[in-house]
XYZ file of C-alpha atoms in Angstrom:
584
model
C -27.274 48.397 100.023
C -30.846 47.271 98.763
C -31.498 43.930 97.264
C -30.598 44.854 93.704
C -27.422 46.548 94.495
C -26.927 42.882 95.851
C -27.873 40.850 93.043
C -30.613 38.760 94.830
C -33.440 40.155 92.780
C -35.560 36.785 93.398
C -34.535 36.172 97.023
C -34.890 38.811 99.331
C -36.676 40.219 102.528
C -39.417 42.057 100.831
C -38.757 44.963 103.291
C -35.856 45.774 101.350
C -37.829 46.345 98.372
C -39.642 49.590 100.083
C -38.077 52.911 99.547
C -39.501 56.795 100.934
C -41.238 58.749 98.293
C -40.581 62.174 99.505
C -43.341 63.611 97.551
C -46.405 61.441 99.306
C -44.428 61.068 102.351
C -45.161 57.086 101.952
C -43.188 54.112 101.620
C -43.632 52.547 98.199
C -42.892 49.138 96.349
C -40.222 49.283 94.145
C -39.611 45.399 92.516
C -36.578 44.184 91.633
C -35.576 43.776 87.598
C -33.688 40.991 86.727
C -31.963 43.340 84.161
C -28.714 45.115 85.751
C -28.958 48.937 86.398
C -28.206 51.243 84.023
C -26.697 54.922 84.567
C -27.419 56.197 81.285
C -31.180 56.660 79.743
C -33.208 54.541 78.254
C -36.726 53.801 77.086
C -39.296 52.560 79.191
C -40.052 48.645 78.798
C -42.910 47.776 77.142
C -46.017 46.103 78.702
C -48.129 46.878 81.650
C -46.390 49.498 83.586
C -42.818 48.376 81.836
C -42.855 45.003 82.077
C -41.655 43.438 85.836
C -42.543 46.645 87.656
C -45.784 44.593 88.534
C -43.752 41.882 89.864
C -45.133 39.407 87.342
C -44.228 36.053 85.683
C -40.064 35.867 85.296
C -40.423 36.219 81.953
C -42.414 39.928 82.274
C -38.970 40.751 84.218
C -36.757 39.810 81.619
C -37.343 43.601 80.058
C -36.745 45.582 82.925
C -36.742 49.477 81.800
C -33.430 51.192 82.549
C -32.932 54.067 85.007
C -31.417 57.529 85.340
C -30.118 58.743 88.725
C -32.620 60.919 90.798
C -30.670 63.969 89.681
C -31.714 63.359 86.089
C -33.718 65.821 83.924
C -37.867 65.101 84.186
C -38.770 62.001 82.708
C -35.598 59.867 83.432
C -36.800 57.632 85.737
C -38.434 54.643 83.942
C -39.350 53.040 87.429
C -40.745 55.624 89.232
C -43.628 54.058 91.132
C -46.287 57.266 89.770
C -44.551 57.433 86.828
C -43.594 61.044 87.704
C -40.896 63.173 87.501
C -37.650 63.037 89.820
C -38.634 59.836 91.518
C -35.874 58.950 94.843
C -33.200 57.228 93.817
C -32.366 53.833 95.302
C -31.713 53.864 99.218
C -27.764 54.541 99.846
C -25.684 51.973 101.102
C -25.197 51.659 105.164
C -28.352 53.593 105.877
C -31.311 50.805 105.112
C -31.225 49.957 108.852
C -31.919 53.410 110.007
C -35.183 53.492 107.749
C -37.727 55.503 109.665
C -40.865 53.319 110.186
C -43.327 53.483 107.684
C -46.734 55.816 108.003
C -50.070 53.779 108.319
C -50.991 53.597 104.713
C -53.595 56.072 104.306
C -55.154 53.967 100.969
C -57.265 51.079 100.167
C -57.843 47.702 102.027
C -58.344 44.873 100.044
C -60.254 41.995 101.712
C -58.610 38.267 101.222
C -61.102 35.070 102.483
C -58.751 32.034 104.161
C -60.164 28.471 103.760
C -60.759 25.960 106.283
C -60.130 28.472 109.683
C -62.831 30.826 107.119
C -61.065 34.408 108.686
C -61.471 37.445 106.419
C -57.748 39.217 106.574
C -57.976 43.317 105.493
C -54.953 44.032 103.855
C -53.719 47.310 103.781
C -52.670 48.342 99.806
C -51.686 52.233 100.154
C -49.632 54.003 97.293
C -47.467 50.821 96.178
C -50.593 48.579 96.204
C -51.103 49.188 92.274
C -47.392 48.127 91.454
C -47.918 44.236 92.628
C -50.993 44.422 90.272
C -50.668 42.020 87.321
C -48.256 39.421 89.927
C -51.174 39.610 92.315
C -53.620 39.335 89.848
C -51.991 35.831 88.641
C -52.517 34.606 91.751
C -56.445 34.889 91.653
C -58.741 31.854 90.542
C -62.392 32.505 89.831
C -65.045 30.856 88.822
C -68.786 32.805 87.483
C -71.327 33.325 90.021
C -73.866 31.805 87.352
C -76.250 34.610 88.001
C -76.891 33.953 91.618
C -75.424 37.228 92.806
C -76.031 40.696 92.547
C -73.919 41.053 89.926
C -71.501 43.375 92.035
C -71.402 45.522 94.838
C -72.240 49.109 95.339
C -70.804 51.984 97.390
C -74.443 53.256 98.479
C -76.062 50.330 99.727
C -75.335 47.456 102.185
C -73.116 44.437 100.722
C -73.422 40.731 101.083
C -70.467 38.324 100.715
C -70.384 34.499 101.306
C -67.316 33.414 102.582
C -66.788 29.761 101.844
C -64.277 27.192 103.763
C -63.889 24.094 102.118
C -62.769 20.719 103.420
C -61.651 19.396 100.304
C -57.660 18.239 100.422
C -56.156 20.636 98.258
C -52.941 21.752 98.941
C -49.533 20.398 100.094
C -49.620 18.332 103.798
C -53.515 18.494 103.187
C -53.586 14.508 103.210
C -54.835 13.960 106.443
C -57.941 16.984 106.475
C -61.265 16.672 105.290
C -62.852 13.254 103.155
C -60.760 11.369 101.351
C -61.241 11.463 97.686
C -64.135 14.377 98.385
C -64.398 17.185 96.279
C -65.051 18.881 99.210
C -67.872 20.302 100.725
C -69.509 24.266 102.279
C -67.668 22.979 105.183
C -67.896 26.220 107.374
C -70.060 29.146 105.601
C -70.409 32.595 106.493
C -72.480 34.978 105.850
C -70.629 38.608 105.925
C -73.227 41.956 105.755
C -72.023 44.993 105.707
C -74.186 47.743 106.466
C -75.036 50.810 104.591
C -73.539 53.534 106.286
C -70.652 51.157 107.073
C -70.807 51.556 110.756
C -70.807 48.200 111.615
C -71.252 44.724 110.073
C -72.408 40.875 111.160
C -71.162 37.955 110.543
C -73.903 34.655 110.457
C -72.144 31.340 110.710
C -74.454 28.530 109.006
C -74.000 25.237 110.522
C -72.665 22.638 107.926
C -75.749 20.070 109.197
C -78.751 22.214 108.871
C -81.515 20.771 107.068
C -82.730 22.683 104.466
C -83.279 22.857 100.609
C -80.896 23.421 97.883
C -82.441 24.972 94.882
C -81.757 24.026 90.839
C -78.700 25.250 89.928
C -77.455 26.383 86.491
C -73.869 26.159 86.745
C -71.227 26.914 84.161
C -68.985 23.960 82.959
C -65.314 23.967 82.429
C -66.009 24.085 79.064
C -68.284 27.121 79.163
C -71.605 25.089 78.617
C -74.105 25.209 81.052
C -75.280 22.512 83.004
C -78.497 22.498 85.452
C -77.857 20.556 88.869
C -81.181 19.817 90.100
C -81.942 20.527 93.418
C -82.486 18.270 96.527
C -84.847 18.808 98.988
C -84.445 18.154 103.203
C -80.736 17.708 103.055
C -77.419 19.108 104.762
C -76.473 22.269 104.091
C -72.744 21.714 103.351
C -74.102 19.390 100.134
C -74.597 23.030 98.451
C -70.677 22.804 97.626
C -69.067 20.249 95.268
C -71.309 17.633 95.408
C -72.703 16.841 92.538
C -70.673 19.265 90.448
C -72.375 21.906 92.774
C -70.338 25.552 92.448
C -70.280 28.478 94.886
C -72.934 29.904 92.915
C -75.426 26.983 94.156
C -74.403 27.884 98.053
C -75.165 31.423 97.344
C -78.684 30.510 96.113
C -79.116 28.365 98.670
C -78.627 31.016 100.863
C -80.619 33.653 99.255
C -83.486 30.539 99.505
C -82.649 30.339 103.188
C -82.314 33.910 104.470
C -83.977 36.028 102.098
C -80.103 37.626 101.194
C -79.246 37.983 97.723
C -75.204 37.880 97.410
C -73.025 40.335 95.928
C -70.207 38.239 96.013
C -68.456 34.734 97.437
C -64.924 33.887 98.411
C -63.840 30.252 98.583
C -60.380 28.667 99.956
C -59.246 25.216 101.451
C -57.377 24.257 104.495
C -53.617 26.004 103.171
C -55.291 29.510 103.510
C -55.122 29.671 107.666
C -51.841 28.159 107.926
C -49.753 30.557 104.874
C -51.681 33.429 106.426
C -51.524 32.993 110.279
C -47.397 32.704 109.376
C -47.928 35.700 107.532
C -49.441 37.798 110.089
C -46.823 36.720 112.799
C -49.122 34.168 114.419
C -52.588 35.079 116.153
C -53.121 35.452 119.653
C -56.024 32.634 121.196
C -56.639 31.926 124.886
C -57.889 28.210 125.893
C -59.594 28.100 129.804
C -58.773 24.108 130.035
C -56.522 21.806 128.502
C -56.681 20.894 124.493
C -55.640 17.577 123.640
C -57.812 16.425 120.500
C -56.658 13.112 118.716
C -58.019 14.270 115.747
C -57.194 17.721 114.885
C -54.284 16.745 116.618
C -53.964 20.147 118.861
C -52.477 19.897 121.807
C -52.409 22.812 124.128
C -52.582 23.764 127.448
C -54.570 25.782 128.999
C -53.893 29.779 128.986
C -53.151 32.543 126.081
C -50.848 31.404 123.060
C -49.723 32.577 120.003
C -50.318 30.334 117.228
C -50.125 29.979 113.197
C -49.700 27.340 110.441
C -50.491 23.801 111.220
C -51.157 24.654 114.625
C -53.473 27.622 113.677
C -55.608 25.349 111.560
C -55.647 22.780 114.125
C -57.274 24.966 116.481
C -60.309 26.336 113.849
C -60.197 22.712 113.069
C -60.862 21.269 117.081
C -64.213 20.526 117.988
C -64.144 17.173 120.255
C -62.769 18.884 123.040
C -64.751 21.932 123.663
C -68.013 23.003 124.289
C -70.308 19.559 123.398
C -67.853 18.341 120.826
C -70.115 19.125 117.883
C -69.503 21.694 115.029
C -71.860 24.270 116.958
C -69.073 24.319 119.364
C -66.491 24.280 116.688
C -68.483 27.658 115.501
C -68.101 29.150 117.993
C -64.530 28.567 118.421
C -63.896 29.801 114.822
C -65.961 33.079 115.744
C -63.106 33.450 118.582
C -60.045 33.075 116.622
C -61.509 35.397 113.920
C -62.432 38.659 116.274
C -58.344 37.927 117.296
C -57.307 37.706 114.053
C -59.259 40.986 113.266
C -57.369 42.548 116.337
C -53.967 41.624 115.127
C -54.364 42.422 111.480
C -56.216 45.921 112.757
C -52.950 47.018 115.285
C -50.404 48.762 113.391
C -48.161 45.828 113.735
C -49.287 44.798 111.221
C -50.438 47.614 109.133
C -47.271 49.360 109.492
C -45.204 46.301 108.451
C -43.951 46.164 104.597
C -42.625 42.458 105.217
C -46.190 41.430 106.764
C -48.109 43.326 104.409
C -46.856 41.636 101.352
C -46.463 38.246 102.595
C -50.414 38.960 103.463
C -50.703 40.114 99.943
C -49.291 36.832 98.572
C -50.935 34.486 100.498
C -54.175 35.934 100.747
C -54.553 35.872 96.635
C -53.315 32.429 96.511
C -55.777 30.935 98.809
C -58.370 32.684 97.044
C -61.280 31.561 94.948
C -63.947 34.483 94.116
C -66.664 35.089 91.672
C -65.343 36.159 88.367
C -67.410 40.195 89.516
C -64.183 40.971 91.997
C -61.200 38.750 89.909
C -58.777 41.324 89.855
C -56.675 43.052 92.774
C -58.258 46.550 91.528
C -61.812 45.269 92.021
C -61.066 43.362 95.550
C -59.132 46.572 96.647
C -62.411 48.708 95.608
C -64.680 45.883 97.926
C -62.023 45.946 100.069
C -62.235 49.943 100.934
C -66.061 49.675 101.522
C -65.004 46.695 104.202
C -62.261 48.196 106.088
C -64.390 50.938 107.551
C -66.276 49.714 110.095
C -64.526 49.151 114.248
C -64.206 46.034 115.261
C -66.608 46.786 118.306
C -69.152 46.806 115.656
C -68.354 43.597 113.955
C -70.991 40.908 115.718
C -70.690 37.322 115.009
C -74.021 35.561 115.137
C -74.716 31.476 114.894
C -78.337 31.167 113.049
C -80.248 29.700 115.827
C -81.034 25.647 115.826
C -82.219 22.671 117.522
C -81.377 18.741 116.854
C -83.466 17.406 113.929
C -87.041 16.323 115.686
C -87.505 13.645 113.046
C -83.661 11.960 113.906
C -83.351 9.574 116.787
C -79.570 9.590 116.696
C -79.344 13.320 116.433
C -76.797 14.633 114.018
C -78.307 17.362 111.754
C -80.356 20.182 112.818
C -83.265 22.477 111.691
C -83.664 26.458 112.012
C -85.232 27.262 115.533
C -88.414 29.844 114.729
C -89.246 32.615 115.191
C -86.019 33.358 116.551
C -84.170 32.117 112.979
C -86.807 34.205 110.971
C -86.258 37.494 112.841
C -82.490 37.144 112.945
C -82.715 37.113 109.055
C -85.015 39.814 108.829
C -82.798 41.955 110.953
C -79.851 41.677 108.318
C -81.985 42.173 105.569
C -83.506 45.197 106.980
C -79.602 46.458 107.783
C -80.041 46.499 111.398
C -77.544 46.319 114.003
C -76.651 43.698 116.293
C -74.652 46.137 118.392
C -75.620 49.866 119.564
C -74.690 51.316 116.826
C -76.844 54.408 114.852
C -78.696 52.530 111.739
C -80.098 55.303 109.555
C -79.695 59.181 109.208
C -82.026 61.272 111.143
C -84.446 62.057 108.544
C -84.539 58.776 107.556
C -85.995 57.355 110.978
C -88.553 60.625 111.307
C -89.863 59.739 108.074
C -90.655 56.311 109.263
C -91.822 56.987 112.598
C -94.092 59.997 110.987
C -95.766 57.384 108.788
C -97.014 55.656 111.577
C -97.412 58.474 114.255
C -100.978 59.864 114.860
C -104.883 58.959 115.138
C -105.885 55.333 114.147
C -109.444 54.594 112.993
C -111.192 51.552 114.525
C -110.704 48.225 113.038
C -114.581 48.499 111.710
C -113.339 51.367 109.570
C -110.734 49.871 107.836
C -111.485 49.393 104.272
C -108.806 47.319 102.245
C -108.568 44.400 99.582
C -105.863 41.706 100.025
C -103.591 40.672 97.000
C -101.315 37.829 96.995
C -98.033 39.136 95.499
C -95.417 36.510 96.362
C -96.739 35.096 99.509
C -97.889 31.253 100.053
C -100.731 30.085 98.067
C -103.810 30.935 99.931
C -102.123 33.846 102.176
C -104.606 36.260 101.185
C -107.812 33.911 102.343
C -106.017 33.326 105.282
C -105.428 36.984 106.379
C -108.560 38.114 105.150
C -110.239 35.374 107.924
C -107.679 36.259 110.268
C -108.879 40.177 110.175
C -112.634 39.400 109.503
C -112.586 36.915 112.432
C -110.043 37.760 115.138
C -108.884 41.561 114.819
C -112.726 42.711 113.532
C -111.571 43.767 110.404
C -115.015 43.191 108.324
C -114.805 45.463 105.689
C -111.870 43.373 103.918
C -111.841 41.489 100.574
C -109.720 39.012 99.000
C -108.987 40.387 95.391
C -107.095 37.636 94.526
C -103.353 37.900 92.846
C -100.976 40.806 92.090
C -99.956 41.701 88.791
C -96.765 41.246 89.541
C -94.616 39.604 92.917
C -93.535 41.724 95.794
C -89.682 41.032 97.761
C -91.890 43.056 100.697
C -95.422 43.500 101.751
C -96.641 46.851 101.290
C -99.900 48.827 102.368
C -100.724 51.597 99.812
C -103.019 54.418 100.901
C -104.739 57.408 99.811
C -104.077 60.250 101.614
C -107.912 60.860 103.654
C -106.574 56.882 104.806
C -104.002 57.439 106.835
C -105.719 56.693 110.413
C -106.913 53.545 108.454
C -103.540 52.354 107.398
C -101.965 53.416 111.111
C -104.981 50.925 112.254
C -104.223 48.083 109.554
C -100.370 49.030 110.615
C -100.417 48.023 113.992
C -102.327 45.285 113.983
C -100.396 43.404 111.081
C -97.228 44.573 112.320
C -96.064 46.247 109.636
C -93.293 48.467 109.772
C -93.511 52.844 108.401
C -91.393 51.604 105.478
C -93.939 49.211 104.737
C -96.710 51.955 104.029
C -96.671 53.325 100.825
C -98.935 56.584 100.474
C -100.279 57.007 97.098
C -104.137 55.914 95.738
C -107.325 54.077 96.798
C -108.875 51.796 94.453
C -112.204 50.966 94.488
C -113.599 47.730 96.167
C -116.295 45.442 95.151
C -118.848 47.713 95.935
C -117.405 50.528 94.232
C -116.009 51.985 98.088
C -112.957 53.345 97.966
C -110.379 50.730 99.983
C -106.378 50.576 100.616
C -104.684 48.206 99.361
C -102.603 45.002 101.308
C -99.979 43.519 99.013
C -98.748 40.208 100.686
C -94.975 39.639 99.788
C -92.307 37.125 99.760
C -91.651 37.909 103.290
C -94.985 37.360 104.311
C -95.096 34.783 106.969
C -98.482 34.177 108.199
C -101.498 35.748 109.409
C -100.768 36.825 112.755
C -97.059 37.234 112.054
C -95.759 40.232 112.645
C -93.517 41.976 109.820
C -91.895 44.296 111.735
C -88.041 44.076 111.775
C -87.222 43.197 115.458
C -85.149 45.566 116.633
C -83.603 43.233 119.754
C -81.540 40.551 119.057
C -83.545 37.102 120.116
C -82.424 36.019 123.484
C -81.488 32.262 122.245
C -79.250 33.691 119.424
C -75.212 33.600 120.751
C -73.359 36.756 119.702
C -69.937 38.258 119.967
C -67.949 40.795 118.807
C -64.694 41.237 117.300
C -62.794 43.883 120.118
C -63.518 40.979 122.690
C -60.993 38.320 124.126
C -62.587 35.424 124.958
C -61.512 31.872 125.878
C -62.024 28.650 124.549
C -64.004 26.589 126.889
């Protein structure tokens, strides 16, 4: 007999509480009242769905509706997960061990963030998803994104999460992690970009000692006033969290300062979120190629594959003195390791056939959660969560923003972004290109491009164009209009000063009798087709008619090219997530 029949309403194996809808052909939740049965009608609770369908507090499951058998007239059965008409009755007794297995849920995937290990976990929802809504729900925390995000994602372009592991010690058996008395820092920060078409997604890992600069931050208090943290210039990275009342909203401008990424979203746990989950999951598979013994993570392993979760699991994210060169660019790449196995294991249909798993995923994953108040409810994360779960693994590229030690440190222990190669990394994400072989735009899309910049170029001495200065450095536009007068014999060029208004993106606009002159101006500034904006000449200083250079934000330099690299740089480490590899 189920768990009802037995009594145990707050103490049972949540596979009992999934019963065969024969009308989807799906397993569904069905959560237990605290009220007994009853055989005769009666009206449906009040409340959200009748109150303790959701699973909620006790106290929602105090009023549980009453039920009519299955053979009842329409309309009987208060508890029917859809709310329709002859919903099955409850599982007979003697026959819950034949169950047949459950089908692989054919519905949404919401995606849960743990903390200090920082592995994403898609968790399959399906038809029952909707009926742990208002329990799940309770176990979300957010905090506001103060502005620094989109302001949500969106189903038709590429999406941008920051995925936050702190090392503050929250949490029971936490005592012994992170700073004492810390309120915790960005201790391991991810970058997650999915791409438009969804075909395939990177992950940048942002080492906690980069040097770089935090911006101001206006951050809302506890008590809803808003405070401005003032920013701090040449320092680490992970100061962007907690310090100094810093939120998640200040990492996610620092990022957007950083990378040029604007955020939709961030998700933020501590060092409980690998262990509840890894136990939830069954334990994740890992492979070592030496001996582990570290004194202060305290794992201790030999060498060869293992299945590992809880303390264990977070001792091995956690490990950095005894692989690689001991420092947290080895610990990176470690992390990157357990989560493409973690993505493995939570992709096979152990897992995503598994009612126990699933909701013990469900649980923890909400409860180690802190998002942005844009994605606080299960609906929302479910809705992200869909847009997430489409991409294959073999498409899923982990990344490690390229560095070198800190050139102004004797003792090295920070590090600075290694250019170009940092630079063109970023503009690859931004520009939603792939770090594996996968196809980037539609068809049309690409000819369009490539037709902009296909055909005859004038000579340089043709080219007729005045520079503005629409975002870019002070001075860019006196600098590239020496650069093209002197070295590329661009002489008919004039600085007209600033743009009306800032560019994100440099952009050539051109009449159309100026196209050969814009292919010329194209190549040599290395600008990309999507960069060329047909459209109107203006008239120069001598009343010629000229194109017309807007230098954006992403302008680097004269010389520089703009065009989105379309090869990974050599010195930048990736992997993806369909590939085993060992700890070294």
């Amino acid at each position: 007999m189920d768990a009802q029949g037995r009594g145990r309403a707050d103490d049972v194996d949540p596979a009992d509480q999934w019963v065969l809808n024969p009308e989807s052909g799906e397993y569904e939740l069905r959560l237990p009242s605290s009220a007994p049965q009853s055989s005769v009608p009666g009206p449906r609770a009040s409340g959200p769905r009748g109150a303790g369908a959701a699973g909620g507090s006790r106290a929602r499951r105090t009023a549980a509706p009453a039920r009519r058998p299955a053979t009842s007239a329409p309309g009987g059965e208060a508890a029917s997960p859809r709310g329709r008409a002859g919903a099955p009755a409850e599982p007979a007794a003697g026959r819950r061990g034949r169950r047949p297995a459950p089908q692989k849920s054919k519905g949404r995937k919401a995606l849960m963030w743990t903390g200090g290990s920082l592995a994403f976990v898609l968790v399959g929802g399906g038809a029952a998803a909707y009926l742990y809504y208002e329990h799940l729900n309770d176990n979300i925390t957010s905090v506001s994104d103060d502005g620094a995000g989109t302001g949500g994602f969106s189903k038709d372009r590429a999406i941008n999460i920051l995925l936050i592991g702190t090392d503050k010690r929250t949490g029971e058996g936490n005592e012994g992690y992170g700073d004492q008395g810390s309120s915790g820092h960005a201790d391991t920060t991810l970058v997650l970009h999915v791409s438009k078409d969804r075909s395939n997604a990177t992950v940048l890992s942002i080492p906690r000692d980069l040097i770089t600069d935090i911006p101001d931050c206006p951050t809302t208090q506890e008590d809803g006033t808003e405070k401005v943290i003032p920013g701090k210039q040449r320092t680490r990275f992970n100061e962007s969290l907690g310090q100094e009342d810093r939120t998640p909203s200040c990492t996610m401008r620092t990022i957007t300062e950083l990378t040029g990424l604007k955020m939709d979203h961030f998700m933020v746990a501590d060092f409980n979120a690998v262990k509840t989950l890894t136990s939830a999951v069954g334990g994740v598979d890992v492979c070592l190629a030496k001996d582990i013994k570290d004194k202060d993570s305290k794992l201790d392993l030999p060498k060869g594959e293992h299945t590992i979760e809880g303390e264990e699991a977070l001792a091995f994210v956690r490990t950095r003195h005894s692989v690689g060169f001991g420092g947290d660019l080895s610990r990176i790449e470690l992390q990157q390791q357990f989560l493409g196995s973690l993505m493995r294991k939570l992709k096979s249909n152990d897992t995503l056939t598994s009612p126990g798993k699933m909701i013990k995923l469900a649980e923890a994953g909400t409860k180690a959660l802190t998002v942005d108040s844009q994605i606080s409810t299960i609906r929302k994360l479910a809705d992200l969560g869909a847009e997430l779960g489409k991409f294959d693994t073999k498409n899923l590229t982990f990344a490690t923003v390229p560095v070198v030690d800190n050139p102004s440190e004797t003792v090295k222990a920070t590090v600075v972004l290694k250019q170009p190669q940092a630079q063109q990394l970023f503009a690859m994400v931004r520009d939603d290109v792939s770090l594996t072989e996968v196809k980037q735009q539609k068809k049309k899309d690409k000819d369009a491009e490539a037709a902009r910049l296909k055909g005859s170029k004038a000579p340089a001495s043709e080219v007729r164009v005045r520079i503005l200065n629409g975002g870019a450095v002070a001075g860019s536009a006196q600098e590239t209009l020496s650069w093209l007068q002197v070295r590329e014999g661009v002489t008919k060029s004039e600085n007209a000063g600033n743009a009306p208004a800032g560019l994100a993106r440099t952009t050539l606009e051109y009449a159309p009798d100026q196209a050969a002159q814009a292919r010329r101006l194209a190549a040599i500034l290395g600008l990309s087709g999507s960069a060329m904006k047909p459209g109107e000449s203006v008239d120069n200083s001598q009343g010629l008619p000229a194109m017309t250079l807007t230098l954006g934000k992403d302008f680097k330099g004269a010389g520089v090219p703009l065009t989105t690299p379309s090869k990974v740089p050599d010195d930048v480490r990736k992997s993806t997530a369909d590939k085993v590899e060992c700890a070294k």
